[in-house]
mmCIF file of C-alpha atoms in Angstrom:
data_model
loop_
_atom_site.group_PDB
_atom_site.id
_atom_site.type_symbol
_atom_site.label_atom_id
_atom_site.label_comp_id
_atom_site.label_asym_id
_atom_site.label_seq_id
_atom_site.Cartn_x
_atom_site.Cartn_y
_atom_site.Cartn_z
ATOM 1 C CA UNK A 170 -12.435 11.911 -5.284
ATOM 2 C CA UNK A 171 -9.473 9.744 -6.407
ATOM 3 C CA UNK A 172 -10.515 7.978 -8.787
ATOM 4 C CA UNK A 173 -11.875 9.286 -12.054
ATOM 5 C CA UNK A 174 -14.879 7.370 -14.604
ATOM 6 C CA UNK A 175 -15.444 8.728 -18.010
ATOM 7 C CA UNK A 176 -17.661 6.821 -20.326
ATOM 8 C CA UNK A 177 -18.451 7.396 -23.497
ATOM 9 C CA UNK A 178 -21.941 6.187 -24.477
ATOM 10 C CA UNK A 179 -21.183 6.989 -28.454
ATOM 11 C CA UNK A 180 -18.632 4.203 -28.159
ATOM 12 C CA UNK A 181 -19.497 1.977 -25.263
ATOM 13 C CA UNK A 182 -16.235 2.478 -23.541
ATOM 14 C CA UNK A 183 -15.642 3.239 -19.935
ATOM 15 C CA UNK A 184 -12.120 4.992 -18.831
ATOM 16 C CA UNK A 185 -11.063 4.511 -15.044
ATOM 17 C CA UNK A 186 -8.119 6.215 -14.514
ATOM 18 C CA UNK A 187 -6.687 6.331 -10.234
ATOM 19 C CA UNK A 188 -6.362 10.101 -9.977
ATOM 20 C CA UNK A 189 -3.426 10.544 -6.937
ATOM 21 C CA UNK A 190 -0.910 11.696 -9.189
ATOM 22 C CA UNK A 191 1.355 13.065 -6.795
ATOM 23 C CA UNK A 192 1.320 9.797 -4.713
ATOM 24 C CA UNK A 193 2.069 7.677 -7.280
ATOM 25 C CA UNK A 194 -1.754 6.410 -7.738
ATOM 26 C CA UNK A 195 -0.951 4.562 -4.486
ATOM 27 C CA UNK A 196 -4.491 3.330 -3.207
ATOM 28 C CA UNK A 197 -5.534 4.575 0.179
ATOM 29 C CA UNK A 198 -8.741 3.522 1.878
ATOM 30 C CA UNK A 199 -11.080 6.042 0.049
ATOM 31 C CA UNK A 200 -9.682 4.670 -3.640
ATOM 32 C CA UNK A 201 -10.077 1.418 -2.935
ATOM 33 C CA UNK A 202 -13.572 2.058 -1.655
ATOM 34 C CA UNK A 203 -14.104 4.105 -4.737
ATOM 35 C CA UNK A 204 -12.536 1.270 -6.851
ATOM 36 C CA UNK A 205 -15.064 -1.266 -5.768
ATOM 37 C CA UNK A 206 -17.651 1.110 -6.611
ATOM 38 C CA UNK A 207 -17.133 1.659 -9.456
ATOM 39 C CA UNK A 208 -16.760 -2.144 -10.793
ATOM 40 C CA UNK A 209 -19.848 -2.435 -9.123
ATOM 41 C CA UNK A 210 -21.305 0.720 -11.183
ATOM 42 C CA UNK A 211 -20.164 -0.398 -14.631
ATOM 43 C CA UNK A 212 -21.744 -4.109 -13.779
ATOM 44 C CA UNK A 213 -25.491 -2.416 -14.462
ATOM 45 C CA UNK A 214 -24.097 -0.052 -16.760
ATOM 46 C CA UNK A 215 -25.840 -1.214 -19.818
ATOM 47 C CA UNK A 216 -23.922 1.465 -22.260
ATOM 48 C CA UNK A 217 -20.582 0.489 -21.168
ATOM 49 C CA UNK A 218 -19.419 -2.583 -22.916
ATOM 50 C CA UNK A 219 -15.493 -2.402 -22.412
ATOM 51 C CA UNK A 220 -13.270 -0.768 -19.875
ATOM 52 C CA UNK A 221 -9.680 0.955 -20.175
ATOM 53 C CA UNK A 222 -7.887 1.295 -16.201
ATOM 54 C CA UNK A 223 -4.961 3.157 -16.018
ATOM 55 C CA UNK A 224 -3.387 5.690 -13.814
ATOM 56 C CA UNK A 225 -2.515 9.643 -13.622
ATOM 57 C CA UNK A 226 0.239 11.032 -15.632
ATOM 58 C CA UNK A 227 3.580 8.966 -16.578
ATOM 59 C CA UNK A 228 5.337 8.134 -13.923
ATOM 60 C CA UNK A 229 3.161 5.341 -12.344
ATOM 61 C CA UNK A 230 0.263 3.154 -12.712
ATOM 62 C CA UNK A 231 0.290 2.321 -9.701
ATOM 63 C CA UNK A 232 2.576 1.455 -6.217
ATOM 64 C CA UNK A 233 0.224 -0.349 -4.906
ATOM 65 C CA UNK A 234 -1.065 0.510 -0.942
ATOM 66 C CA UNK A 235 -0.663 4.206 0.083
ATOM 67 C CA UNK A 236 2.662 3.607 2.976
ATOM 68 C CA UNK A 237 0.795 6.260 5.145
ATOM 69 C CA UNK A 238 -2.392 3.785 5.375
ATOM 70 C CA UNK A 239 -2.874 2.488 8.832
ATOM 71 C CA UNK A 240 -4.855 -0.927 8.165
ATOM 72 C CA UNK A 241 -5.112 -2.352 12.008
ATOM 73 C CA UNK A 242 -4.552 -6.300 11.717
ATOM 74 C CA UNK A 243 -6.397 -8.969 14.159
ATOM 75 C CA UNK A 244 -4.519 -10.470 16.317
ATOM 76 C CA UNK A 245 -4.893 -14.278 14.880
ATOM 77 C CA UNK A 246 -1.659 -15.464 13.020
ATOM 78 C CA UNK A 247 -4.835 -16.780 10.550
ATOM 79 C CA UNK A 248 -6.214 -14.114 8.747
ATOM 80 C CA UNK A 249 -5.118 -10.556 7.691
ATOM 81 C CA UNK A 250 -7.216 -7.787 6.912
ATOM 82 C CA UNK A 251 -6.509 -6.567 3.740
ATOM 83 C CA UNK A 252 -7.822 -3.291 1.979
ATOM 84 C CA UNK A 253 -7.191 -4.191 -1.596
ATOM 85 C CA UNK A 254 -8.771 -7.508 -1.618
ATOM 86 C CA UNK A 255 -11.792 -6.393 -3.599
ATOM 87 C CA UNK A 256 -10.332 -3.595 -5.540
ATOM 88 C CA UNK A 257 -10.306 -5.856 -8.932
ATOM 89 C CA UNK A 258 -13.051 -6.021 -10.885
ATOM 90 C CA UNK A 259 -13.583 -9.749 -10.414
ATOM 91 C CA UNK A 260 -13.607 -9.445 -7.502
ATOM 92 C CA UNK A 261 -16.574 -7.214 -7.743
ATOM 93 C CA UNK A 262 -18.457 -9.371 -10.038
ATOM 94 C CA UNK A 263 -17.868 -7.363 -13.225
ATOM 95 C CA UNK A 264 -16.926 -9.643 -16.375
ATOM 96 C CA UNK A 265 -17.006 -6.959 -19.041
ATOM 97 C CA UNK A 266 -13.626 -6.941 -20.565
ATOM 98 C CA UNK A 267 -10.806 -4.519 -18.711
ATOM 99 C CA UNK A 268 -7.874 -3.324 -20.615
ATOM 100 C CA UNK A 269 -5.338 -1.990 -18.273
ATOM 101 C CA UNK A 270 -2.922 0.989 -20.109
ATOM 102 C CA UNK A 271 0.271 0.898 -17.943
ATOM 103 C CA UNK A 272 2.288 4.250 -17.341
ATOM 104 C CA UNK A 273 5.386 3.814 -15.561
ATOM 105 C CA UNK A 274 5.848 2.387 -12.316
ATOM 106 C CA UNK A 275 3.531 -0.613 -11.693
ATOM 107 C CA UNK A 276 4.576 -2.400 -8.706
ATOM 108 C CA UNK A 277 3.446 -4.086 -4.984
ATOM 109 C CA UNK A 278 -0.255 -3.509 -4.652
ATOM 110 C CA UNK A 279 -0.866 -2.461 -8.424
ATOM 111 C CA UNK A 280 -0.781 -6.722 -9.462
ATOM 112 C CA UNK A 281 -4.200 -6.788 -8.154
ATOM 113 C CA UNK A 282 -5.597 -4.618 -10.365
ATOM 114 C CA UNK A 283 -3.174 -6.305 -13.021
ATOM 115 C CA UNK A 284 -4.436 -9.412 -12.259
ATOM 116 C CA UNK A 285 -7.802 -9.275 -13.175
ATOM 117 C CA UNK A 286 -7.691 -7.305 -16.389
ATOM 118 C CA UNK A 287 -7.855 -9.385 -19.383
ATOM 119 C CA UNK A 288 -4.822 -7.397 -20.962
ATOM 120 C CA UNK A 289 -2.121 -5.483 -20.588
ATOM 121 C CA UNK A 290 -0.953 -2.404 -22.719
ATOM 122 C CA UNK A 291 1.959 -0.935 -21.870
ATOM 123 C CA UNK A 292 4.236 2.248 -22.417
ATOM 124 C CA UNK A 293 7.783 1.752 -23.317
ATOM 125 C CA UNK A 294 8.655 3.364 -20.238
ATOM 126 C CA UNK A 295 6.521 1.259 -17.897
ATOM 127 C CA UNK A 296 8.295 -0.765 -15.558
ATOM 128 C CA UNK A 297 6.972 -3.838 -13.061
ATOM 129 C CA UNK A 298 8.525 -4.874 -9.890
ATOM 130 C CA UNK A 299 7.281 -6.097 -6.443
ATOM 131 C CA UNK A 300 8.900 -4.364 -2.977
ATOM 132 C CA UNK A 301 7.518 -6.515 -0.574
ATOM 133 C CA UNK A 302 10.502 -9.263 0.244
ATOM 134 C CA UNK A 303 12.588 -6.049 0.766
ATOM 135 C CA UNK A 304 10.427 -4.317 3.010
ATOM 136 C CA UNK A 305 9.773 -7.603 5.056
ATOM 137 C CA UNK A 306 6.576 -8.383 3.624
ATOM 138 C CA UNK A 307 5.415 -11.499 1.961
ATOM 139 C CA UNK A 308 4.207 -11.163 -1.582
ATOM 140 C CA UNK A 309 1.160 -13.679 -1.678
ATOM 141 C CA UNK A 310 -1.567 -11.921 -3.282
ATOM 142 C CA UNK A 311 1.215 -10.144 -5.777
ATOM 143 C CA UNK A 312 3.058 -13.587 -6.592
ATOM 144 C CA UNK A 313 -0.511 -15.981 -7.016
ATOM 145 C CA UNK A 314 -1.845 -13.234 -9.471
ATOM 146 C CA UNK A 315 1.591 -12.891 -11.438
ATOM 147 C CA UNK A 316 2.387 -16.627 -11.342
ATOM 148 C CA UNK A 317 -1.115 -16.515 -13.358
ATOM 149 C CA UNK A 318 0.100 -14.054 -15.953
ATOM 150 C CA UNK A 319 3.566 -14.924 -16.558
ATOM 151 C CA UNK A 320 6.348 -17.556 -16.529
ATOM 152 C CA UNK A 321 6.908 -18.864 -13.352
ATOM 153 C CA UNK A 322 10.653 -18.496 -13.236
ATOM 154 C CA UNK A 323 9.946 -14.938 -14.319
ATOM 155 C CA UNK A 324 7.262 -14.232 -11.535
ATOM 156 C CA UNK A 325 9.332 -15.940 -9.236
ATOM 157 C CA UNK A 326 12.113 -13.266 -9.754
ATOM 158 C CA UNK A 327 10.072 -10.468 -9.847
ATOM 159 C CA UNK A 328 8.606 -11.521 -6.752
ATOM 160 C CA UNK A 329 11.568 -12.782 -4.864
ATOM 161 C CA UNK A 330 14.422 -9.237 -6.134
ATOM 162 C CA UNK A 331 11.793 -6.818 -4.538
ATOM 163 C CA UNK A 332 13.397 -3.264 -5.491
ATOM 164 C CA UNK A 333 16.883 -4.643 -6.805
ATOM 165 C CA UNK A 334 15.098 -5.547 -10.157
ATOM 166 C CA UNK A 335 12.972 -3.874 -12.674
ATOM 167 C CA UNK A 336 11.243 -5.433 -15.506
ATOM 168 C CA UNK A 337 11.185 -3.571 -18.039
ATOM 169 C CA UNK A 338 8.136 -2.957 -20.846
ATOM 170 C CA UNK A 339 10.278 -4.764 -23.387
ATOM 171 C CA UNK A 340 10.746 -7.946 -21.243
ATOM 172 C CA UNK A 341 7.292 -7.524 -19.982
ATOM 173 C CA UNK A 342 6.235 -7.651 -23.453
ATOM 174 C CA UNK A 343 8.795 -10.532 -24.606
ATOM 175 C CA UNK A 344 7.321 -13.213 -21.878
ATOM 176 C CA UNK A 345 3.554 -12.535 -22.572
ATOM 177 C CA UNK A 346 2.708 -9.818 -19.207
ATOM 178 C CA UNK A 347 1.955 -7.256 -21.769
ATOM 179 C CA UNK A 348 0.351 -8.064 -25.141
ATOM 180 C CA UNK A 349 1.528 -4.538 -26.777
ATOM 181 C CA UNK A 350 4.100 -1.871 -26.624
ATOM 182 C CA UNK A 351 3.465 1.835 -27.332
ATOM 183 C CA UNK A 352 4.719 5.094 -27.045
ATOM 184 C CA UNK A 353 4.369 7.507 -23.883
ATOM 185 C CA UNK A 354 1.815 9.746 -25.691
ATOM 186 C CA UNK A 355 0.486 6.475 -27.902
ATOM 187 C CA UNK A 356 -0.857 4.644 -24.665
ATOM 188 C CA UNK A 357 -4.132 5.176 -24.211
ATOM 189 C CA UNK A 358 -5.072 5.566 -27.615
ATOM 190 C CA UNK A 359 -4.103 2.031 -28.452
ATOM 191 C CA UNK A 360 -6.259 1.112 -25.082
ATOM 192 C CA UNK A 361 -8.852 2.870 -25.939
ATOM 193 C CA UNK A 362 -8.737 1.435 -30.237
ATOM 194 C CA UNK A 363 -8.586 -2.739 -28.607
ATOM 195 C CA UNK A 364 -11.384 -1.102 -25.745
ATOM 196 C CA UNK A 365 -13.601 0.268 -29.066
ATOM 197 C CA UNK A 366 -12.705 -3.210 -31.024
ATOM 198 C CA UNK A 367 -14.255 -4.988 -27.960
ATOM 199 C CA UNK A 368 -17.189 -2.338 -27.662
ATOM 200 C CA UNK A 369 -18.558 -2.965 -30.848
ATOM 201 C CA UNK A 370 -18.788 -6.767 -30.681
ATOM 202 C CA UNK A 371 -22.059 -8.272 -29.729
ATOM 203 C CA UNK A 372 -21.557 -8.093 -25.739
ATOM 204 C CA UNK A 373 -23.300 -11.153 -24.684
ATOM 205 C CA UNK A 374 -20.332 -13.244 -26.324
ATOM 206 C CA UNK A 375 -17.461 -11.394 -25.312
ATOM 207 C CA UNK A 376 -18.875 -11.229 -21.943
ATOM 208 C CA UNK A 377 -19.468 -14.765 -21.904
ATOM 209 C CA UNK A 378 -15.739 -15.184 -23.742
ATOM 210 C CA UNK A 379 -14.206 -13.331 -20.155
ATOM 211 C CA UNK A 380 -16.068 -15.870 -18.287
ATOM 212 C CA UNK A 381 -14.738 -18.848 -20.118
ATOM 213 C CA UNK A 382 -11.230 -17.423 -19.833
ATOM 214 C CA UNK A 383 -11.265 -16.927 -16.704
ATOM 215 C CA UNK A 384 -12.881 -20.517 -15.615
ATOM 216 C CA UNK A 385 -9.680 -22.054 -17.350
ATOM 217 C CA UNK A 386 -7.846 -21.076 -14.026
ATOM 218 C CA UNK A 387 -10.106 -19.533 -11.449
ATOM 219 C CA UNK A 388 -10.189 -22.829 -9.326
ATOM 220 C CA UNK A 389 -6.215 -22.621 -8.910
ATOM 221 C CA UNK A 390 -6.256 -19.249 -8.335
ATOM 222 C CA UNK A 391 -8.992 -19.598 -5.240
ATOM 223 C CA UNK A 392 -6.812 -21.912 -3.851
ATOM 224 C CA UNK A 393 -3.981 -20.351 -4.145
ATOM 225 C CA UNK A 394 -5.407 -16.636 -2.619
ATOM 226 C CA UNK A 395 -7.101 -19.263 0.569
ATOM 227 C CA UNK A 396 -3.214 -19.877 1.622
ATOM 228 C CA UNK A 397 -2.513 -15.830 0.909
ATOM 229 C CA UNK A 398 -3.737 -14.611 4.906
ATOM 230 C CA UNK A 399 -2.006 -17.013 6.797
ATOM 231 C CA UNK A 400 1.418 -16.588 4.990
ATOM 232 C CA UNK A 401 1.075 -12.543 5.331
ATOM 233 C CA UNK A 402 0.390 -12.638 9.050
ATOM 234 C CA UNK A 403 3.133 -15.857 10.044
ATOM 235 C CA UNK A 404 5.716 -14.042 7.546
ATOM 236 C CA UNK A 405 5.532 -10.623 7.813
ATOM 237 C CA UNK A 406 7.904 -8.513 10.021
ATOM 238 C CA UNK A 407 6.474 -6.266 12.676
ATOM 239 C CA UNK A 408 4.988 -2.875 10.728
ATOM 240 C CA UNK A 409 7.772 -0.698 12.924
ATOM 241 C CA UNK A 410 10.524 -2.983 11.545
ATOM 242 C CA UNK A 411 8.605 -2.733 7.864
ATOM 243 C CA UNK A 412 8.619 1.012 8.050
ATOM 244 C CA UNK A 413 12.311 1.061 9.213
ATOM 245 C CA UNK A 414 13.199 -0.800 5.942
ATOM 246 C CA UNK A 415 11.608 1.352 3.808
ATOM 247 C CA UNK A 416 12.296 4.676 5.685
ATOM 248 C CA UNK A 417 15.939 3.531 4.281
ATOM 249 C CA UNK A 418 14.798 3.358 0.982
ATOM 250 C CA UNK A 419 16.490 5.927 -0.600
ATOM 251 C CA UNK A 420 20.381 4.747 0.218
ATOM 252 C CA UNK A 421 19.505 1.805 -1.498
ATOM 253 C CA UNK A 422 21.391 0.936 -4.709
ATOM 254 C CA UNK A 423 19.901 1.815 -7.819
ATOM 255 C CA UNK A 424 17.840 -1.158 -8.766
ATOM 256 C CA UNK A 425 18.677 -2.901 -12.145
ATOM 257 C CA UNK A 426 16.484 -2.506 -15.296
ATOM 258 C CA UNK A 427 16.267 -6.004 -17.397
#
């Protein structure tokens, strides 16, 4: 398995934590299956009221796809098969509240799990950034979701820099991406306190509260991820050319932290 569910019925809290540690908590075929699952689990799970996603260890979230993923693509310039469409839990129908608890690296693939949490609690040592323009990717599904959660000028440059940039927890937290800071060790606790808070409300309302939240944008947003296919396939660069670019990763310069 690679992807762990705890819940606690004496609270009504639910952890889901992406359990690849050594890979970053990238998301291969089998997690995102798993992923989808489990939203799809916690939708009947009557004693689970609030949900906490975060990843192994401290040194990532999440980076997004697993690179050693081989995801065959159709042959029309107007569609792209994706495997992390439907690894969000709104995406699997699930509109109990998710907090996600960031620790370290979130980047590329991890916005889609971003994305559709309700809030973001971060580390001090968490950092954000999006690979794809460097690699020779598009960011579409990345950029839409992020343009959603933060300034656009800031998405914009998150999006655009790929690895040159880094945002850092503090500026995450200074434009509205993260609604709280805490410390390495401090992290999940403070998820789990906001996940409790939530838990113990009466959960027809704050169920219904997600739902009226997310109405305020979900018709932009559908139009928006429509366009997302037909950009990836008419912008991205050939996968041997992609895997060139970031076989050269590491000579890179050292990208800078704002």
């Amino acid at each position: 398995m690679t992807l762990r569910v705890e819940r606690d019925k004496a609270t009504g809290v639910a952890v889901v934590t992406l359990d690849r540690e050594r890979r970053h908590n990238a998301v291969d075929l089998a997690t995102a299956a798993e992923l989808g699952e489990a939203w799809r689990e916690l939708r009947f799970a009557e004693e689970v009221r609030a949900v906490v996603l975060t990843g192994a260890g401290t040194a990532a979230f999440c980076t997004g796809i697993d690179r050693g993923v081989d995801v065959p693509q159709p042959a029309s310039p107007y569609s792209a098969d994706d495997p992390l469409i439907a690894i969000g839990p709104k995406s699997c129908d699930l509109w109990k509240p998710v907090i996600a608890a960031v620790n370290g690296m979130a980047c590329g693939g991890a916005f889609y799990l971003l994305g559709e949490s309700e809030f973001l609690i971060a580390s001090e040592t968490a950092t954000f950034f999006d690979p794809h323009t460097t690699y020779g990717m598009v960011s579409a599904y990345e950029a839409v979701y992020m343009a959603q959660r933060m300034p656009f000028g800031e998405a914009a440059r998150m999006s655009l820099m790929g690895t040159a940039e880094r945002l850092s927890a503090r500026r995450a937290h200074e434009i509205g991406l993260v609604s709280e800071l805490a410390e390495p060790d401090g992290l999940l606790p403070a998820a789990l306190r906001a996940a409790q808070t939530l838990a113990g409300f009466p959960t027809e309302a704050v169920q219904g509260t997600v739902r009226a939240l997310w109405s305020a944008k979900q018709a932009a947003l559908q139009q928006a991820l429509a366009q997302a296919p037909a950009l990836i396939a008419l912008g991205n660069l050939a996968p041997e050319r992609q895997a060139e670019l970031f076989s050269n990763r590491r000579t890179a310069a050292k990208p800078r932290l704002r």
